[in-house]
Amino acid sequence: MRTYWLLAGASLLCPGTVFAQTQTDPDPQGSTAALADEIIVTATKKGYGENVQDVPIAVTAYGEAQLDAKFVQNLQSLSYDVPNVQLEDVGTTPGYANFSIRGLGINSSIPSIDPTVGVFIDGVYLGINAGVVFDNFDIEGLEVLRGPQGLLFGRNVTGGAVVVRTSRPSFDFAFRGKASVETGLKKTVSGVVTGPIVGDVVAAKLAVYYSDDDGWHRNRFDGKSFGKAKDLIIRPAIAIQGGEDFRMDIRYEHGEAKGDGPAGQNHGLFRRGSFDFSINNRGFYDNKWDQASVETNIDVRFGEGVITNIAGYRSYRSNGSSDIDATPNSLFNGDLAINQSQLSDELRYAGKFGTVDVTTGLYYFTQDIRYGEHRNLLGGRQIVSGGGAQDQTTWGVFVSADWHLNDTLTLNLGGRYSWERKAVKVSTLRPGGCNLDTLICATNFTDSDKWKGFTPKVGLQWQPGEDTQVYGLYTRGFRSGGYNLRNTDPGVPPGPFDQEVQDSFELGVKQQFGRNRINIAGFYNRLKDLQREINLPGPLGASQVIRNTADATIKGIEAEVLFFILPNLALSGQLGYVDGQYRSVRFDISGDGVINDVDRGLKIPRLAPWTYGAGLTFDQRLGSFGTATARVSYNHRDRSAFTDNNIGFIQGADMVDASLTLATADDRWKFSIYGRNLLNEATIGGDTLLPTAFGGVGASFSPLNKGRVIGGEVAVSF
C-alpha cells in the first residue's frame, strides 16, 4: 500500500496523460515540454506512411513512445482510451477477443463466427478471434480505425480495424530492454536487439518476451490465489534491401500462453461489482501459435509507385477448461480445443498519375478450423460433446483513387469485390459427438455456401490549409455469412446464416493549432440482416443460436483533443456518443414467443452510449540528472447490454490510471511506477445466462478482469 500512496500523491502533484514523444524545450528555465510528435499511419496502404491528421478517416494512432508511456501490455489495455471503442476479452477462455467499435460487436467464443472488428498484425489478417488478447510487446505503431473499412481491408471490418505494426530490423545497432513487477505478482522481462549483418544489405532482429503471473484473484473455494499465467513470445526477423528501391522483411513469431481458466463469478451467489467468486474447477488454458510473414516493397518508375506484397501464415492451437457454472459444485464444466491454420497473400500497387493517387490490389485468404467442445453437466449425470470443421477460401480485388481536383479539394473513389466460400462438417452437441484429443467428430450436418459482395466508397476531402481538414464519405462494409460450429439444439440447423451489410455515412473535421489539435467525427450507419448470437439458458447449460435477426440504425459522434496549457503541461481528452435502435425485427429476440414492439425496443448488445475521458501530462527537468514525467488519466464507459434479450449486461466503469517516470539525461534509462484501474473497478467481458439448476435464481457466468494493478518498470535502450 505504501507504493500506492506514493503513486497517488505524485499523481496529484504532477498529473499527466500519454501521447507522442517529448523533446527538449530550449527555454531559459530548461523545462521539458511533452510535444505531440507527428504520428504516421499506414492503414491507407499508399506505399508510404501519412500523418494521422492528413488522412480522411476517423483513426486513433499510437507510436512506440505513446504505447510505452501507457504501459500497454495487450490490446485490451486500450479498451477505455479511444472514443466509442471496446477492446474486451470475452472471458470464456483467456485471449478470445470480442471487440466492439461504434456499437458493433459480437458475444461469442465460437471460432467460426467472424468478428465485427478485424485485427491485422504486420499487414496479416487474424482469421479468428482466438489468440488475440495475449501479452504483446515490440510494437512500432498501433492504429484503431473506426467505422467500416471494407474498401482496403475487405470483410469482417464493419465496426472497424485494429492495425498493429511490430518493429522492423534496423541497419543501425540498437538494444531495448525492460523489466517490470506488478501486483499479482506478475514479473515481466523483454528485450529487442537489432543491427546489420551484411553491411547495408542484410539486417536482423531478435525480440523476446516472458511474463510469469502468480495470479491477481483469490478463489474463495480454497483460499488460493487465482489467475496464474505464463507467456513466452519469440520474434526473429531479417531485412534484405537492395539500394533504395527494394526491401524485404521476413518476420516469424512463436508464442506460448498458458495458465488458469477464467475467474468466473456467478451472480446468483455473489454481488455484481465485487471480486468474490468460488469455483471448484480451476480450469486452464494452453495456447501455442506460430506465424510468419514476408513483406516485399519495390519502388518502380511506373507512376513513381511502390509494389507491395505481404504473404502471411499462422497456425494456432488452443486447449482449455472452464468452470461455467461458477459455483463450488460441479454443475457445468466445459472443455474446448481449437486447431486453426491460415494462409494469405496481398499484392498491391500504389502510385501517382498526374493529379490522381491510385492504390489497387489483389487479396487471397484460406483458412482451416477444427473445433471441439466437451460439457460435463450436473456432476457427470450428462456428458455431451460436439464441434466440427470449417474450410474457407476468400478472394478480393480493390482499387482506390484520390483525385486532387485542385490544391484544396480531393475526391476519394474506390470499390472492392469479394468472393468467399465456406464448407462445414458439424457435430451437434450430444453424447460421443466429438473427440477433443483428435478433433475427430461424428458429423451429422454437412453443407457449403458462397457469398459475394461489393463495397464502394465515395468521399470528398477539403484542406483549405495545411492545418485544417474537412471530409465526408459514404462507404459500405459487410460481415461474411457462415455456420455455427457450436450447435446446441438438434432441432435448429447450424446454418447457413447470411452476410450482414452496413452502409455508413461520416463527416469529420481535423484541426491543428500549432502543437494543439482537435478531431471531430459524426456518423450514421444503416445495418441490414444483423448477425446475432442468441444466448439463452438451455438443457445443456447454455444455448447459442446464430441468426440474421433484424435491421438497425446506429448514429453518433466522437471527438479527441490535445491542448498544451503550458510548454510542459498538456491536456488530452476524448468523447464518444452512440445511439442505436432496431428498424425492423425478424426474430423473437426477447424470447416471449412473439415479434412485437418489445423486440424493437431492446438495446443493441455491446453498444455503450457514452464514453469519455481526460488526462494530463507534466514534464519537469531535474537539473543534470534528467527528466521527471507524471501522468494521470480518467476514462468512463457506460453500461451496455450483453445478451440480445437485455437480461445479461456489461457494467460501466470509471478507469483512473497514473504513472511517474524518471529518465536520465541521455534518455537511456527510465524508471517508472504506475497504477491501472486505481478505483479498483470490477469489470467483466461477458454475462452468459444459465438455468436455475446451474447456480440458483439469477445465475450467470461472468468472467472477472483484474482490478487495481500497481507496478514498477525499468527500461534501458542504446
XYZ file of C-alpha atoms in Angstrom:
718
model
C 0.000 0.000 0.000
C 2.955 2.333 0.578
C 3.683 2.229 -3.180
C 0.070 3.048 -3.946
C 0.022 6.163 -1.749
C 3.365 7.303 -3.161
C 1.993 6.992 -6.678
C -1.303 8.666 -5.838
C 0.476 11.580 -4.178
C 2.806 12.069 -7.099
C -0.150 11.984 -9.487
C -1.986 14.726 -7.640
C 1.084 16.928 -7.677
C 2.046 16.180 -11.299
C -0.908 14.801 -13.277
C -0.493 13.523 -16.834
C -1.683 11.552 -19.836
C 0.020 9.942 -22.811
C 0.774 10.937 -26.357
C 3.790 11.330 -28.615
C 7.485 11.578 -27.894
C 8.943 14.514 -25.994
C 11.842 16.749 -26.932
C 13.819 19.379 -25.071
C 12.440 22.912 -24.951
C 15.352 25.352 -25.127
C 13.701 27.947 -22.900
C 15.850 29.614 -20.206
C 14.284 27.578 -17.414
C 15.292 24.314 -19.131
C 11.927 22.611 -18.701
C 10.991 19.691 -20.966
C 7.805 20.058 -22.969
C 5.783 16.984 -23.830
C 5.409 17.729 -27.505
C 2.976 15.901 -29.781
C 5.114 14.207 -32.392
C 3.816 13.622 -35.883
C 2.126 10.200 -35.861
C 2.415 8.138 -39.024
C -0.315 5.710 -40.086
C -0.094 3.009 -42.759
C -3.753 1.957 -42.987
C -4.297 3.900 -46.223
C -1.928 1.404 -47.945
C -0.374 4.062 -50.173
C 3.104 2.584 -50.010
C 4.235 5.214 -47.528
C 3.033 6.434 -44.172
C 0.823 9.501 -43.764
C 0.356 11.938 -40.924
C -2.710 10.895 -38.940
C -4.010 14.471 -39.249
C -3.983 14.238 -43.056
C -5.974 11.027 -43.568
C -9.746 11.455 -44.175
C -10.901 8.761 -41.742
C -11.568 8.575 -38.013
C -8.461 6.915 -36.599
C -6.657 6.966 -33.269
C -2.985 6.128 -33.659
C -0.194 5.453 -31.187
C 3.537 5.397 -31.817
C 6.057 3.384 -29.845
C 6.638 6.216 -27.370
C 2.930 6.610 -26.563
C 2.438 2.868 -26.061
C 5.446 2.683 -23.766
C 4.206 5.657 -21.764
C 0.804 3.976 -21.310
C 2.461 0.691 -20.231
C 0.353 -1.158 -22.791
C 0.654 -4.924 -22.338
C -2.063 -6.087 -24.741
C -4.825 -4.686 -26.918
C -7.271 -4.791 -24.000
C -5.073 -2.215 -22.223
C -6.520 0.423 -24.595
C -10.144 -0.607 -24.069
C -11.157 2.643 -22.329
C -8.837 5.107 -24.094
C -10.480 5.509 -27.505
C -13.966 7.005 -28.030
C -16.744 4.530 -28.909
C -14.323 1.588 -28.672
C -14.343 -1.551 -26.507
C -11.405 -3.945 -26.819
C -12.623 -6.696 -24.492
C -11.699 -10.311 -23.868
C -14.969 -12.288 -23.777
C -13.534 -14.284 -20.867
C -14.909 -17.768 -21.557
C -11.343 -18.704 -22.403
C -8.464 -16.221 -21.994
C -7.233 -14.419 -25.088
C -10.521 -14.523 -27.022
C -11.330 -11.058 -28.409
C -14.873 -9.708 -28.632
C -14.040 -6.192 -29.802
C -16.696 -3.551 -30.467
C -16.444 -0.190 -32.260
C -19.312 2.290 -32.656
C -21.762 -0.181 -31.143
C -20.895 -3.082 -33.431
C -19.553 -6.105 -31.572
C -20.151 -9.792 -31.027
C -20.552 -12.032 -27.980
C -19.006 -15.314 -28.964
C -16.164 -17.750 -28.331
C -17.159 -19.826 -31.369
C -14.214 -19.760 -33.815
C -16.437 -19.942 -36.913
C -18.169 -16.647 -36.003
C -16.477 -13.773 -37.797
C -15.618 -10.557 -35.934
C -17.015 -7.072 -36.496
C -13.553 -5.609 -35.808
C -10.664 -7.033 -37.826
C -7.194 -7.336 -36.290
C -4.157 -7.078 -38.583
C -0.587 -7.809 -37.478
C 2.087 -6.530 -39.880
C -0.496 -6.484 -42.648
C -1.755 -10.034 -41.982
C -5.420 -10.534 -41.016
C -6.040 -12.789 -37.996
C -8.720 -15.223 -39.173
C -10.331 -15.969 -35.814
C -10.841 -14.076 -32.563
C -8.961 -16.681 -30.513
C -5.394 -15.861 -29.530
C -5.747 -12.101 -29.995
C -5.697 -10.672 -26.440
C -2.447 -12.088 -25.098
C 0.501 -10.017 -23.915
C 2.296 -8.133 -26.662
C 5.444 -6.043 -26.987
C 7.899 -4.667 -29.554
C 5.125 -2.612 -31.183
C 6.220 0.165 -33.519
C 2.719 1.518 -34.109
C -0.945 0.784 -33.444
C -3.930 2.251 -35.298
C -7.595 1.962 -34.314
C -9.772 2.715 -37.355
C -13.408 3.476 -36.535
C -16.177 2.707 -38.994
C -16.349 0.122 -41.815
C -13.051 -0.400 -43.643
C -14.289 -2.742 -46.361
C -12.567 -0.980 -49.273
C -8.975 -1.633 -48.210
C -9.406 -4.423 -45.664
C -12.294 -6.481 -47.039
C -14.824 -8.398 -44.991
C -15.408 -8.513 -41.230
C -14.487 -4.890 -40.500
C -17.977 -3.376 -40.204
C -17.079 -1.876 -36.829
C -13.520 -1.014 -37.741
C -9.994 -2.380 -37.724
C -7.066 -2.595 -35.333
C -3.765 -2.399 -37.213
C -0.600 -3.400 -35.325
C 2.971 -2.984 -36.600
C 5.910 -4.676 -34.907
C 9.353 -3.128 -35.278
C 11.421 -3.866 -38.383
C 15.095 -4.859 -38.319
C 17.325 -1.776 -38.351
C 20.610 -1.225 -40.151
C 21.805 0.685 -37.087
C 22.631 -1.327 -33.983
C 20.143 -0.845 -31.162
C 19.054 -2.581 -27.981
C 15.955 -2.054 -25.868
C 15.194 -3.915 -22.672
C 12.505 -3.787 -19.997
C 11.824 -5.455 -16.683
C 8.745 -4.904 -14.545
C 6.993 -6.187 -11.447
C 3.340 -5.546 -10.628
C 0.669 -6.806 -8.273
C -0.064 -10.473 -8.758
C 2.890 -10.749 -8.510
C 3.467 -10.503 -12.239
C 7.072 -10.451 -13.403
C 7.908 -9.430 -16.956
C 11.141 -9.147 -18.886
C 11.638 -8.342 -22.582
C 14.395 -7.357 -24.927
C 14.911 -6.380 -28.558
C 18.297 -6.352 -30.267
C 18.752 -5.335 -33.894
C 21.526 -4.363 -36.256
C 23.302 -5.003 -39.565
C 24.534 -8.462 -40.539
C 25.938 -7.788 -44.008
C 26.687 -4.084 -44.389
C 23.676 -2.191 -45.663
C 22.231 -5.303 -47.358
C 21.083 -7.610 -44.541
C 19.898 -6.690 -41.037
C 18.409 -8.848 -38.297
C 16.296 -8.506 -35.176
C 15.583 -10.761 -32.215
C 12.830 -9.864 -29.760
C 11.977 -11.989 -26.707
C 9.232 -11.522 -24.123
C 8.498 -13.552 -20.978
C 5.996 -12.983 -18.190
C 5.123 -15.003 -15.101
C 1.947 -14.047 -13.200
C 1.249 -15.609 -9.786
C -2.417 -14.604 -10.057
C -4.248 -11.449 -9.043
C -7.537 -13.002 -7.806
C -8.364 -15.062 -4.711
C -10.647 -18.103 -5.078
C -12.936 -18.360 -2.052
C -13.391 -22.086 -2.668
C -9.875 -22.958 -1.485
C -8.456 -19.571 -0.458
C -5.675 -19.818 -3.042
C -4.508 -17.184 -5.491
C -6.079 -17.470 -8.917
C -5.178 -16.270 -12.374
C -1.727 -17.759 -12.764
C -0.324 -17.267 -16.262
C 2.890 -17.567 -18.241
C 3.586 -16.039 -21.644
C 6.569 -16.535 -23.926
C 6.963 -14.784 -27.299
C 9.992 -15.035 -29.592
C 10.261 -12.865 -32.712
C 13.241 -13.178 -35.039
C 13.242 -11.106 -38.231
C 15.518 -10.441 -41.204
C 15.540 -7.463 -43.567
C 17.111 -7.551 -47.024
C 17.472 -4.398 -49.052
C 18.939 -3.534 -52.415
C 19.733 0.142 -52.605
C 16.793 2.480 -52.095
C 14.349 0.609 -54.338
C 13.989 -2.825 -52.736
C 13.330 -4.095 -49.230
C 12.091 -7.441 -47.940
C 11.170 -8.021 -44.289
C 10.851 -11.635 -43.162
C 9.175 -11.961 -39.771
C 8.498 -15.008 -37.625
C 6.789 -15.366 -34.266
C 6.428 -18.264 -31.868
C 4.159 -17.805 -28.887
C 3.029 -19.802 -25.868
C 0.454 -18.726 -23.305
C -0.888 -20.900 -20.527
C -2.456 -20.509 -17.131
C -5.618 -20.776 -15.061
C -9.069 -20.720 -16.600
C -11.411 -17.735 -16.184
C -12.249 -16.271 -12.764
C -15.962 -16.922 -13.211
C -18.422 -15.113 -10.970
C -21.970 -16.453 -10.511
C -24.342 -13.538 -9.910
C -26.799 -15.883 -8.243
C -24.239 -16.201 -5.429
C -22.140 -13.041 -5.449
C -22.738 -9.327 -5.820
C -22.025 -7.642 -9.130
C -19.151 -5.204 -8.811
C -17.228 -7.366 -6.340
C -14.259 -9.642 -6.955
C -15.781 -12.502 -4.951
C -16.069 -15.888 -6.624
C -15.878 -19.539 -5.624
C -15.214 -22.296 -8.147
C -14.150 -25.899 -7.634
C -12.755 -26.392 -11.157
C -9.647 -24.252 -11.528
C -9.626 -24.799 -15.269
C -6.742 -23.994 -17.563
C -5.750 -22.648 -20.966
C -2.812 -23.759 -23.094
C -2.188 -21.898 -26.346
C 0.593 -22.159 -28.897
C 0.969 -20.317 -32.165
C 3.460 -19.858 -34.976
C 3.132 -17.168 -37.581
C 5.302 -15.823 -40.340
C 5.078 -13.034 -42.883
C 7.145 -11.826 -45.810
C 6.667 -8.193 -46.806
C 8.303 -7.034 -50.035
C 8.382 -3.412 -51.210
C 9.742 -2.456 -54.633
C 9.903 1.122 -55.868
C 9.072 1.347 -59.582
C 9.230 4.151 -62.139
C 5.686 3.485 -63.318
C 3.733 6.259 -61.608
C 6.682 6.719 -59.224
C 4.937 3.952 -57.337
C 5.517 1.088 -54.931
C 4.648 -2.580 -55.419
C 3.963 -4.310 -52.111
C 3.381 -7.981 -51.444
C 2.535 -9.342 -47.995
C 2.370 -13.118 -47.615
C 1.301 -14.489 -44.249
C 0.874 -17.797 -42.446
C -0.469 -18.595 -38.983
C -1.024 -21.807 -37.062
C -2.860 -21.618 -33.744
C -3.732 -24.357 -31.245
C -5.703 -23.931 -28.052
C -6.938 -26.198 -25.281
C -8.880 -25.004 -22.280
C -11.207 -25.871 -19.433
C -13.640 -23.570 -17.601
C -15.960 -23.739 -14.596
C -19.001 -22.352 -16.430
C -21.477 -22.679 -13.535
C -19.003 -20.638 -11.423
C -20.073 -22.336 -8.180
C -18.344 -24.645 -5.671
C -20.292 -27.529 -7.258
C -19.643 -29.474 -10.468
C -22.733 -28.350 -12.365
C -21.309 -27.207 -15.709
C -17.671 -27.757 -16.635
C -16.661 -27.051 -20.213
C -13.573 -28.080 -22.191
C -12.649 -26.896 -25.677
C -9.999 -27.393 -28.318
C -9.207 -25.284 -31.401
C -6.810 -26.039 -34.225
C -6.622 -23.278 -36.844
C -4.296 -22.593 -39.744
C -4.432 -19.837 -42.334
C -2.553 -18.640 -45.408
C -2.951 -15.231 -47.052
C -1.378 -13.021 -49.684
C -1.983 -9.420 -50.673
C -0.382 -7.930 -53.783
C -0.910 -4.209 -54.317
C 0.400 -1.219 -56.185
C 0.337 2.437 -55.129
C 1.377 5.272 -57.417
C 0.588 8.746 -58.693
C -0.551 9.721 -62.192
C -0.824 13.442 -62.609
C -3.417 14.609 -60.099
C -4.628 11.097 -59.209
C -3.203 8.825 -56.471
C -4.070 5.184 -57.149
C -3.949 2.171 -54.832
C -5.052 -1.196 -56.195
C -4.540 -4.815 -55.291
C -5.491 -8.481 -55.145
C -6.146 -10.465 -51.974
C -6.285 -14.194 -51.209
C -7.090 -15.902 -47.909
C -7.677 -19.526 -46.983
C -8.361 -20.965 -43.549
C -8.966 -24.325 -41.913
C -10.667 -24.511 -38.492
C -11.119 -27.620 -36.338
C -13.157 -27.172 -33.160
C -14.330 -29.447 -30.373
C -16.241 -28.892 -27.128
C -16.991 -31.150 -24.158
C -19.570 -30.419 -21.433
C -19.785 -32.247 -18.100
C -23.192 -31.358 -16.640
C -24.785 -31.844 -13.217
C -21.916 -33.741 -11.660
C -21.459 -36.108 -14.589
C -25.107 -37.091 -14.982
C -24.993 -35.762 -18.540
C -21.875 -35.601 -20.716
C -22.072 -34.225 -24.241
C -19.607 -33.116 -26.870
C -19.665 -31.644 -30.343
C -17.928 -29.360 -32.779
C -16.815 -29.666 -36.334
C -14.613 -28.379 -39.115
C -14.777 -25.416 -41.465
C -12.724 -24.775 -44.591
C -12.958 -21.423 -46.316
C -11.459 -19.527 -49.222
C -11.684 -15.789 -49.922
C -10.692 -13.708 -52.939
C -10.756 -9.942 -53.283
C -9.818 -7.211 -55.753
C -9.827 -3.499 -54.926
C -8.956 -0.091 -56.303
C -8.906 3.294 -54.583
C -8.250 6.651 -56.211
C -7.699 10.121 -54.740
C -8.319 12.730 -57.453
C -6.891 16.117 -56.465
C -9.387 18.441 -58.134
C -7.337 21.469 -57.073
C -4.912 22.471 -54.326
C -7.558 22.132 -51.601
C -10.191 19.656 -52.814
C -9.764 15.876 -53.267
C -12.341 13.354 -54.478
C -11.989 9.843 -52.975
C -13.400 6.975 -55.045
C -12.974 3.246 -54.674
C -14.519 -0.179 -54.710
C -13.769 -3.749 -53.675
C -15.267 -7.010 -54.884
C -15.062 -10.012 -52.550
C -15.964 -13.664 -53.028
C -15.987 -16.312 -50.317
C -16.835 -19.992 -49.909
C -17.223 -21.905 -46.647
C -17.684 -25.659 -46.258
C -18.512 -27.242 -42.899
C -18.946 -30.565 -41.182
C -20.768 -30.141 -37.875
C -21.486 -32.475 -34.967
C -24.361 -31.336 -32.758
C -23.607 -31.432 -29.013
C -24.627 -34.902 -27.859
C -23.086 -37.974 -26.174
C -19.991 -39.031 -28.137
C -20.221 -36.140 -30.569
C -16.526 -35.201 -30.735
C -13.102 -36.385 -29.515
C -11.183 -33.366 -28.205
C -7.810 -35.125 -28.373
C -8.064 -35.853 -32.105
C -10.768 -33.306 -33.036
C -12.497 -36.079 -34.967
C -16.258 -35.571 -34.731
C -19.298 -37.692 -35.584
C -20.704 -35.411 -38.287
C -24.488 -35.070 -38.604
C -24.549 -31.883 -40.717
C -22.588 -31.165 -43.903
C -23.023 -28.117 -46.088
C -21.270 -25.388 -48.084
C -22.268 -21.963 -49.344
C -20.861 -18.954 -51.196
C -21.143 -15.220 -50.656
C -20.044 -12.231 -52.662
C -20.169 -8.519 -52.078
C -19.195 -5.136 -53.477
C -18.016 -2.432 -51.079
C -17.880 1.046 -52.678
C -16.542 4.241 -51.183
C -17.153 7.857 -52.188
C -15.607 10.728 -50.266
C -14.678 14.395 -50.502
C -11.747 15.946 -48.665
C -11.244 19.714 -48.296
C -7.942 21.090 -46.979
C -8.004 24.912 -47.080
C -4.687 24.956 -45.220
C -2.016 22.563 -44.076
C -3.510 22.514 -40.557
C -7.201 22.083 -41.481
C -9.146 19.214 -42.979
C -12.882 18.659 -43.518
C -14.022 15.365 -45.009
C -17.208 13.481 -45.776
C -17.661 9.941 -47.041
C -20.029 7.130 -47.823
C -18.845 3.532 -47.684
C -20.138 0.004 -47.256
C -18.929 -2.914 -45.183
C -20.062 -6.478 -44.649
C -19.556 -9.483 -42.395
C -19.350 -12.871 -44.012
C -22.179 -15.344 -43.850
C -21.370 -18.604 -42.141
C -22.101 -21.503 -39.840
C -22.248 -22.275 -36.133
C -19.742 -24.944 -35.055
C -21.289 -24.960 -31.548
C -24.688 -26.398 -32.414
C -26.538 -26.931 -29.114
C -30.056 -27.507 -30.414
C -30.629 -30.583 -32.648
C -33.839 -29.007 -33.923
C -32.069 -25.911 -35.252
C -29.665 -26.276 -38.189
C -26.239 -24.641 -37.654
C -26.618 -22.510 -40.768
C -26.018 -21.046 -43.119
C -26.853 -17.557 -41.937
C -26.484 -14.714 -44.427
C -23.953 -11.903 -44.509
C -24.516 -8.638 -42.614
C -24.319 -5.414 -44.653
C -23.678 -1.882 -43.412
C -23.981 1.461 -45.230
C -22.072 4.198 -43.442
C -22.053 7.995 -43.750
C -19.396 10.031 -41.947
C -18.489 13.716 -41.654
C -15.317 14.812 -39.907
C -13.090 17.783 -39.084
C -9.409 17.706 -38.136
C -7.789 20.930 -36.975
C -4.217 21.578 -35.856
C -3.324 24.711 -33.841
C 0.447 24.595 -33.624
C 1.026 21.688 -31.255
C -2.660 21.602 -30.268
C -5.301 19.658 -32.187
C -8.969 18.766 -32.201
C -10.587 15.995 -34.265
C -14.379 15.530 -34.511
C -16.406 12.978 -36.472
C -20.116 12.261 -36.780
C -21.556 9.112 -38.354
C -24.826 7.479 -39.380
C -24.925 3.746 -40.145
C -27.710 1.594 -41.578
C -27.340 -2.144 -40.979
C -29.206 -4.905 -42.738
C -29.521 -8.561 -41.654
C -27.718 -8.180 -38.327
C -25.961 -11.402 -37.336
C -26.678 -12.082 -33.681
C -25.749 -14.895 -31.362
C -28.835 -15.549 -29.264
C -27.659 -16.632 -25.789
C -30.386 -18.424 -23.823
C -30.458 -20.846 -20.896
C -30.965 -24.393 -22.137
C -30.938 -28.056 -21.133
C -27.216 -28.236 -21.981
C -26.428 -25.233 -19.774
C -26.439 -22.509 -22.414
C -27.851 -22.446 -25.925
C -26.341 -20.321 -28.688
C -28.211 -19.870 -31.964
C -26.872 -17.653 -34.771
C -29.468 -15.835 -36.878
C -29.950 -12.757 -39.050
C -32.348 -11.126 -36.623
C -33.003 -7.511 -37.623
C -32.146 -4.276 -39.404
C -30.876 -1.350 -37.352
C -29.524 2.188 -37.404
C -26.581 3.407 -35.337
C -25.525 7.047 -35.191
C -23.181 9.045 -33.038
C -20.336 11.490 -32.615
C -16.799 11.366 -31.280
C -14.036 13.845 -30.543
C -10.387 13.815 -29.493
C -8.412 16.853 -28.346
C -4.886 17.743 -27.280
C -4.038 21.153 -25.779
C -0.837 22.473 -24.245
C -1.751 24.541 -21.182
C 1.941 25.274 -20.570
C 5.007 24.288 -22.613
C 5.461 21.315 -20.239
C 1.807 20.657 -19.286
C -0.617 19.067 -21.762
C -4.305 18.186 -21.564
C -5.860 15.451 -23.712
C -9.457 14.316 -23.914
C -11.842 12.026 -25.757
C -15.623 11.887 -26.039
C -17.912 9.427 -27.779
C -21.677 9.024 -28.025
C -23.559 6.245 -29.821
C -27.310 5.742 -30.232
C -28.693 2.608 -31.851
C -32.124 1.148 -32.450
C -33.749 -1.641 -34.410
C -35.647 -0.608 -37.539
C -37.250 -3.969 -38.258
C -37.096 -7.299 -36.444
C -37.473 -10.756 -37.994
C -36.646 -12.913 -34.970
C -38.120 -13.199 -31.477
C -35.158 -11.524 -29.781
C -36.878 -11.081 -26.401
C -37.892 -14.747 -26.235
C -41.516 -14.048 -25.255
C -42.905 -16.006 -28.202
C -43.922 -13.081 -30.408
C -42.228 -10.429 -32.551
C -43.517 -7.020 -31.495
C -42.539 -3.624 -30.101
C -40.831 -5.316 -27.164
C -38.212 -6.713 -29.555
C -37.831 -3.427 -31.427
C -37.335 -1.564 -28.140
C -34.395 -3.691 -26.959
C -30.917 -2.216 -26.728
C -28.294 -3.390 -29.207
C -25.649 -5.517 -27.408
C -22.166 -4.082 -26.783
C -23.394 -0.568 -27.555
C -22.263 1.708 -24.718
C -23.972 5.111 -25.189
C -21.275 7.305 -23.623
C -17.502 7.018 -23.480
C -15.344 9.911 -22.348
C -12.140 10.752 -20.573
C -9.375 13.267 -19.954
C -5.783 13.290 -18.845
C -2.808 15.474 -18.039
C 0.928 15.160 -18.618
C 3.540 17.165 -16.743
C 7.279 17.105 -17.529
C 9.931 18.633 -15.256
C 13.672 18.784 -15.839
C 15.705 17.674 -12.806
C 18.924 19.518 -13.430
C 21.679 17.358 -14.886
C 20.020 14.124 -13.744
C 17.293 14.038 -16.376
C 13.529 14.456 -16.560
C 10.525 13.503 -14.439
C 7.210 12.851 -16.192
C 3.939 12.388 -14.330
C 0.669 11.329 -15.935
C -2.863 10.710 -14.783
C -5.972 9.900 -16.810
C -9.653 9.263 -16.165
C -11.872 7.386 -18.625
C -15.519 6.366 -18.387
C -17.659 3.909 -20.316
C -21.410 3.385 -19.855
C -23.095 0.087 -19.163
C -24.099 -1.920 -22.240
C -26.279 -4.937 -22.914
C -24.503 -8.260 -23.355
C -27.358 -10.508 -24.410
C -29.798 -9.637 -27.185
C -32.728 -10.007 -24.788
C -31.054 -7.415 -22.496
C -31.007 -9.636 -19.402
C -27.243 -10.026 -19.281
C -25.135 -6.852 -19.396
C -21.614 -5.457 -19.129
C -21.413 -2.897 -16.363
C -19.960 0.535 -16.904
C -16.711 1.583 -15.302
C -14.578 4.584 -14.373
C -10.892 3.958 -15.025
C -8.184 6.021 -13.345
C -4.580 5.361 -14.379
C -1.432 7.168 -13.270
C 2.335 6.934 -13.588
C 5.575 8.641 -12.625
C 8.706 8.161 -14.761
C 12.280 9.325 -14.206
C 14.515 9.403 -17.297
C 18.255 10.017 -17.296
C 19.650 12.967 -19.226
C 20.781 10.741 -22.123
C 17.327 9.084 -22.141
C 18.883 5.628 -21.971
C 17.454 4.617 -18.615
C 13.883 5.040 -17.407
C 12.467 4.137 -14.000
C 8.681 4.092 -13.589
C 5.949 3.349 -11.109
C 2.420 3.087 -12.453
C -1.100 2.184 -11.481
C -4.006 0.986 -13.606
C -7.656 0.902 -12.536
C -6.831 2.750 -9.325
C -10.539 2.885 -8.361
C -10.485 -0.926 -8.267
C -13.419 -1.340 -10.644
C -14.624 -4.905 -11.184
C -15.176 -5.391 -14.920
C -16.301 -8.399 -16.934
C -16.059 -9.484 -20.545
C -19.423 -11.226 -20.729
C -22.569 -12.209 -18.839
C -23.921 -15.570 -20.051
C -27.241 -16.595 -18.525
C -27.631 -20.090 -17.027
C -30.644 -22.180 -15.971
C -31.525 -22.026 -12.269
C -30.240 -25.609 -11.914
C -26.752 -24.222 -12.547
C -26.443 -21.915 -9.555
C -29.774 -20.553 -8.361
C -32.070 -17.719 -9.375
C -30.301 -15.097 -11.458
C -27.391 -17.399 -12.215
C -24.989 -16.213 -14.888
C -21.380 -16.782 -15.870
C -19.346 -13.554 -15.792
C -15.550 -13.814 -16.077
C -13.819 -11.168 -13.956
C -10.967 -8.985 -15.182
C -8.239 -7.699 -12.874
C -8.890 -4.799 -10.531
C -6.307 -2.305 -9.303
C -2.793 -3.013 -10.560
C 0.337 -1.323 -9.168
C 3.633 -1.845 -10.930
C 7.163 -0.670 -11.455
C 9.324 -0.822 -14.577
C 12.926 -0.295 -15.563
C 13.738 0.290 -19.237
C 17.077 0.662 -20.991
C 17.908 1.499 -24.594
C 21.005 2.248 -26.618
